[in-house]
Amino acid sequence: MVPPAFLSRAFSVLITVATLGMLLTLVAISPVVDRYPASLCFMVTGGMTLLMTLAWAWVALSKREAPDLNAEAEAQTIQAVQAGSNGLYSDVIAES
């Protein structure tokens, strides 16, 4: 799981990797398409797409437990409350 503050960065990295992947795939496949019939290439890539779809469906439908991203922040808040602090940064400055 990605914290909400970093979602835009994560999405931009994913889009960049996907764009580079498409470019590299076209460069790698172009000599193959020149040598073999286009229908064969379409059948192979269609089969690979179907296999990847099934793999992603299996991953998406598998039971996985999502990590608790707020556990550390909640523990720090509890510690601050137990210590008599209201959890503000000004308390930390005043103590030092």
mmCIF file with all atom_site columns, C-alpha atoms in Angstrom:
data_model
loop_
_atom_site.group_PDB
_atom_site.id
_atom_site.type_symbol
_atom_site.label_atom_id
_atom_site.label_alt_id
_atom_site.label_comp_id
_atom_site.label_asym_id
_atom_site.label_entity_id
_atom_site.label_seq_id
_atom_site.pdbx_PDB_ins_code
_atom_site.Cartn_x
_atom_site.Cartn_y
_atom_site.Cartn_z
_atom_site.occupancy
_atom_site.B_iso_or_equiv
_atom_site.pdbx_formal_charge
_atom_site.auth_seq_id
_atom_site.auth_comp_id
_atom_site.auth_asym_id
_atom_site.auth_atom_id
_atom_site.pdbx_PDB_model_num
ATOM 1  C CA . MET A 1 1  ? 0.000  0.000   0.000   1.00 0.00 ? 1  MET A CA 1
ATOM 2  C CA . VAL A 1 2  ? 1.180  3.491   -0.812  1.00 0.00 ? 2  VAL A CA 1
ATOM 3  C CA . PRO A 1 3  ? 0.532  6.287   1.687   1.00 0.00 ? 3  PRO A CA 1
ATOM 4  C CA . PRO A 1 4  ? -1.852 8.919   0.262   1.00 0.00 ? 4  PRO A CA 1
ATOM 5  C CA . ALA A 1 5  ? 0.851  11.595  0.316   1.00 0.00 ? 5  ALA A CA 1
ATOM 6  C CA . PHE A 1 6  ? 2.941  9.580   -2.168  1.00 0.00 ? 6  PHE A CA 1
ATOM 7  C CA . LEU A 1 7  ? 0.207  8.383   -4.556  1.00 0.00 ? 7  LEU A CA 1
ATOM 8  C CA . SER A 1 8  ? 0.971  10.994  -7.221  1.00 0.00 ? 8  SER A CA 1
ATOM 9  C CA . ARG A 1 9  ? 4.643  10.020  -7.223  1.00 0.00 ? 9  ARG A CA 1
ATOM 10 C CA . ALA A 1 10 ? 3.803  6.342   -7.400  1.00 0.00 ? 10 ALA A CA 1
ATOM 11 C CA . PHE A 1 11 ? 1.407  6.886   -10.310 1.00 0.00 ? 11 PHE A CA 1
ATOM 12 C CA . SER A 1 12 ? 3.962  8.964   -12.217 1.00 0.00 ? 12 SER A CA 1
ATOM 13 C CA . VAL A 1 13 ? 6.577  6.223   -11.798 1.00 0.00 ? 13 VAL A CA 1
ATOM 14 C CA . LEU A 1 14 ? 4.097  3.579   -12.993 1.00 0.00 ? 14 LEU A CA 1
ATOM 15 C CA . ILE A 1 15 ? 3.149  5.660   -16.050 1.00 0.00 ? 15 ILE A CA 1
ATOM 16 C CA . THR A 1 16 ? 6.810  6.288   -16.891 1.00 0.00 ? 16 THR A CA 1
ATOM 17 C CA . VAL A 1 17 ? 7.668  2.585   -16.638 1.00 0.00 ? 17 VAL A CA 1
ATOM 18 C CA . ALA A 1 18 ? 4.620  1.644   -18.741 1.00 0.00 ? 18 ALA A CA 1
ATOM 19 C CA . THR A 1 19 ? 5.539  4.167   -21.442 1.00 0.00 ? 19 THR A CA 1
ATOM 20 C CA . LEU A 1 20 ? 9.151  2.971   -21.585 1.00 0.00 ? 20 LEU A CA 1
ATOM 21 C CA . GLY A 1 21 ? 7.929  -0.638  -21.669 1.00 0.00 ? 21 GLY A CA 1
ATOM 22 C CA . MET A 1 22 ? 5.743  0.048   -24.689 1.00 0.00 ? 22 MET A CA 1
ATOM 23 C CA . LEU A 1 23 ? 8.620  1.746   -26.521 1.00 0.00 ? 23 LEU A CA 1
ATOM 24 C CA . LEU A 1 24 ? 11.086 -1.049  -25.783 1.00 0.00 ? 24 LEU A CA 1
ATOM 25 C CA . THR A 1 25 ? 8.542  -3.697  -26.762 1.00 0.00 ? 25 THR A CA 1
ATOM 26 C CA . LEU A 1 26 ? 7.966  -2.058  -30.150 1.00 0.00 ? 26 LEU A CA 1
ATOM 27 C CA . VAL A 1 27 ? 11.701 -1.843  -30.779 1.00 0.00 ? 27 VAL A CA 1
ATOM 28 C CA . ALA A 1 28 ? 12.226 -5.502  -29.784 1.00 0.00 ? 28 ALA A CA 1
ATOM 29 C CA . ILE A 1 29 ? 9.254  -6.919  -31.693 1.00 0.00 ? 29 ILE A CA 1
ATOM 30 C CA . SER A 1 30 ? 9.691  -5.057  -34.981 1.00 0.00 ? 30 SER A CA 1
ATOM 31 C CA . PRO A 1 31 ? 12.385 -7.448  -36.358 1.00 0.00 ? 31 PRO A CA 1
ATOM 32 C CA . VAL A 1 32 ? 10.197 -10.443 -35.409 1.00 0.00 ? 32 VAL A CA 1
ATOM 33 C CA . VAL A 1 33 ? 7.191  -9.035  -37.279 1.00 0.00 ? 33 VAL A CA 1
ATOM 34 C CA . ASP A 1 34 ? 9.377  -8.463  -40.358 1.00 0.00 ? 34 ASP A CA 1
ATOM 35 C CA . ARG A 1 35 ? 10.455 -12.119 -40.350 1.00 0.00 ? 35 ARG A CA 1
ATOM 36 C CA . TYR A 1 36 ? 7.197  -13.937 -39.440 1.00 0.00 ? 36 TYR A CA 1
ATOM 37 C CA . PRO A 1 37 ? 3.602  -13.401 -40.579 1.00 0.00 ? 37 PRO A CA 1
ATOM 38 C CA . ALA A 1 38 ? 1.644  -10.728 -38.701 1.00 0.00 ? 38 ALA A CA 1
ATOM 39 C CA . SER A 1 39 ? -1.165 -13.191 -37.948 1.00 0.00 ? 39 SER A CA 1
ATOM 40 C CA . LEU A 1 40 ? 1.232  -15.437 -36.014 1.00 0.00 ? 40 LEU A CA 1
ATOM 41 C CA . CYS A 1 41 ? 2.534  -12.446 -34.036 1.00 0.00 ? 41 CYS A CA 1
ATOM 42 C CA . PHE A 1 42 ? -1.028 -11.388 -33.187 1.00 0.00 ? 42 PHE A CA 1
ATOM 43 C CA . MET A 1 43 ? -1.881 -14.915 -32.034 1.00 0.00 ? 43 MET A CA 1
ATOM 44 C CA . VAL A 1 44 ? 1.206  -15.121 -29.803 1.00 0.00 ? 44 VAL A CA 1
ATOM 45 C CA . THR A 1 45 ? 0.692  -11.677 -28.276 1.00 0.00 ? 45 THR A CA 1
ATOM 46 C CA . GLY A 1 46 ? -3.022 -12.407 -27.771 1.00 0.00 ? 46 GLY A CA 1
ATOM 47 C CA . GLY A 1 47 ? -2.157 -15.622 -25.939 1.00 0.00 ? 47 GLY A CA 1
ATOM 48 C CA . MET A 1 48 ? 0.362  -13.801 -23.776 1.00 0.00 ? 48 MET A CA 1
ATOM 49 C CA . THR A 1 49 ? -2.219 -11.120 -22.988 1.00 0.00 ? 49 THR A CA 1
ATOM 50 C CA . LEU A 1 50 ? -4.710 -13.796 -21.957 1.00 0.00 ? 50 LEU A CA 1
ATOM 51 C CA . LEU A 1 51 ? -2.129 -15.470 -19.693 1.00 0.00 ? 51 LEU A CA 1
ATOM 52 C CA . MET A 1 52 ? -1.228 -12.154 -18.047 1.00 0.00 ? 52 MET A CA 1
ATOM 53 C CA . THR A 1 53 ? -4.930 -11.369 -17.536 1.00 0.00 ? 53 THR A CA 1
ATOM 54 C CA . LEU A 1 54 ? -5.411 -14.685 -15.769 1.00 0.00 ? 54 LEU A CA 1
ATOM 55 C CA . ALA A 1 55 ? -2.304 -14.106 -13.635 1.00 0.00 ? 55 ALA A CA 1
ATOM 56 C CA . TRP A 1 56 ? -3.512 -10.639 -12.579 1.00 0.00 ? 56 TRP A CA 1
ATOM 57 C CA . ALA A 1 57 ? -6.976 -11.985 -11.828 1.00 0.00 ? 57 ALA A CA 1
ATOM 58 C CA . TRP A 1 58 ? -5.455 -14.686 -9.643  1.00 0.00 ? 58 TRP A CA 1
ATOM 59 C CA . VAL A 1 59 ? -3.396 -12.096 -7.743  1.00 0.00 ? 59 VAL A CA 1
ATOM 60 C CA . ALA A 1 60 ? -6.334 -9.701  -7.393  1.00 0.00 ? 60 ALA A CA 1
ATOM 61 C CA . LEU A 1 61 ? -8.685 -12.407 -6.131  1.00 0.00 ? 61 LEU A CA 1
ATOM 62 C CA . SER A 1 62 ? -6.215 -13.990 -3.718  1.00 0.00 ? 62 SER A CA 1
ATOM 63 C CA . LYS A 1 63 ? -6.749 -13.232 -0.058  1.00 0.00 ? 63 LYS A CA 1
ATOM 64 C CA . ARG A 1 64 ? -4.074 -10.836 1.074   1.00 0.00 ? 64 ARG A CA 1
ATOM 65 C CA . GLU A 1 65 ? -4.016 -8.789  4.233   1.00 0.00 ? 65 GLU A CA 1
ATOM 66 C CA . ALA A 1 66 ? -3.463 -5.083  3.732   1.00 0.00 ? 66 ALA A CA 1
ATOM 67 C CA . PRO A 1 67 ? -0.821 -3.555  5.991   1.00 0.00 ? 67 PRO A CA 1
ATOM 68 C CA . ASP A 1 68 ? -1.940 -1.102  8.663   1.00 0.00 ? 68 ASP A CA 1
ATOM 69 C CA . LEU A 1 69 ? -0.290 2.145   7.609   1.00 0.00 ? 69 LEU A CA 1
ATOM 70 C CA . ASN A 1 70 ? -1.545 4.069   10.621  1.00 0.00 ? 70 ASN A CA 1
ATOM 71 C CA . ALA A 1 71 ? -0.234 1.694   13.307  1.00 0.00 ? 71 ALA A CA 1
ATOM 72 C CA . GLU A 1 72 ? 3.052  3.558   13.840  1.00 0.00 ? 72 GLU A CA 1
ATOM 73 C CA . ALA A 1 73 ? 1.381  6.987   13.953  1.00 0.00 ? 73 ALA A CA 1
ATOM 74 C CA . GLU A 1 74 ? -1.237 5.697   16.403  1.00 0.00 ? 74 GLU A CA 1
ATOM 75 C CA . ALA A 1 75 ? 1.487  4.213   18.625  1.00 0.00 ? 75 ALA A CA 1
ATOM 76 C CA . GLN A 1 76 ? 3.343  7.539   18.670  1.00 0.00 ? 76 GLN A CA 1
ATOM 77 C CA . THR A 1 77 ? 0.132  9.406   19.529  1.00 0.00 ? 77 THR A CA 1
ATOM 78 C CA . ILE A 1 78 ? -0.602 6.989   22.370  1.00 0.00 ? 78 ILE A CA 1
ATOM 79 C CA . GLN A 1 79 ? 2.935  7.402   23.713  1.00 0.00 ? 79 GLN A CA 1
ATOM 80 C CA . ALA A 1 80 ? 2.649  11.189  23.518  1.00 0.00 ? 80 ALA A CA 1
ATOM 81 C CA . VAL A 1 81 ? -0.690 11.163  25.367  1.00 0.00 ? 81 VAL A CA 1
ATOM 82 C CA . GLN A 1 82 ? 0.679  8.849   28.037  1.00 0.00 ? 82 GLN A CA 1
ATOM 83 C CA . ALA A 1 83 ? 3.663  11.173  28.488  1.00 0.00 ? 83 ALA A CA 1
ATOM 84 C CA . GLY A 1 84 ? 1.306  14.130  29.023  1.00 0.00 ? 84 GLY A CA 1
ATOM 85 C CA . SER A 1 85 ? 1.984  15.795  25.708  1.00 0.00 ? 85 SER A CA 1
ATOM 86 C CA . ASN A 1 86 ? -0.717 16.869  23.301  1.00 0.00 ? 86 ASN A CA 1
ATOM 87 C CA . GLY A 1 87 ? 1.374  15.591  20.382  1.00 0.00 ? 87 GLY A CA 1
ATOM 88 C CA . LEU A 1 88 ? 2.169  19.000  18.907  1.00 0.00 ? 88 LEU A CA 1
ATOM 89 C CA . TYR A 1 89 ? 5.562  19.919  17.549  1.00 0.00 ? 89 TYR A CA 1
ATOM 90 C CA . SER A 1 90 ? 5.663  22.957  19.843  1.00 0.00 ? 90 SER A CA 1
ATOM 91 C CA . ASP A 1 91 ? 5.829  20.589  22.840  1.00 0.00 ? 91 ASP A CA 1
ATOM 92 C CA . VAL A 1 92 ? 8.929  18.960  21.384  1.00 0.00 ? 92 VAL A CA 1
ATOM 93 C CA . ILE A 1 93 ? 10.595 22.352  20.879  1.00 0.00 ? 93 ILE A CA 1
ATOM 94 C CA . ALA A 1 94 ? 9.690  23.490  24.393  1.00 0.00 ? 94 ALA A CA 1
ATOM 95 C CA . GLU A 1 95 ? 11.209 20.348  25.904  1.00 0.00 ? 95 GLU A CA 1
ATOM 96 C CA . SER A 1 96 ? 14.574 20.778  24.165  1.00 0.00 ? 96 SER A CA 1
#
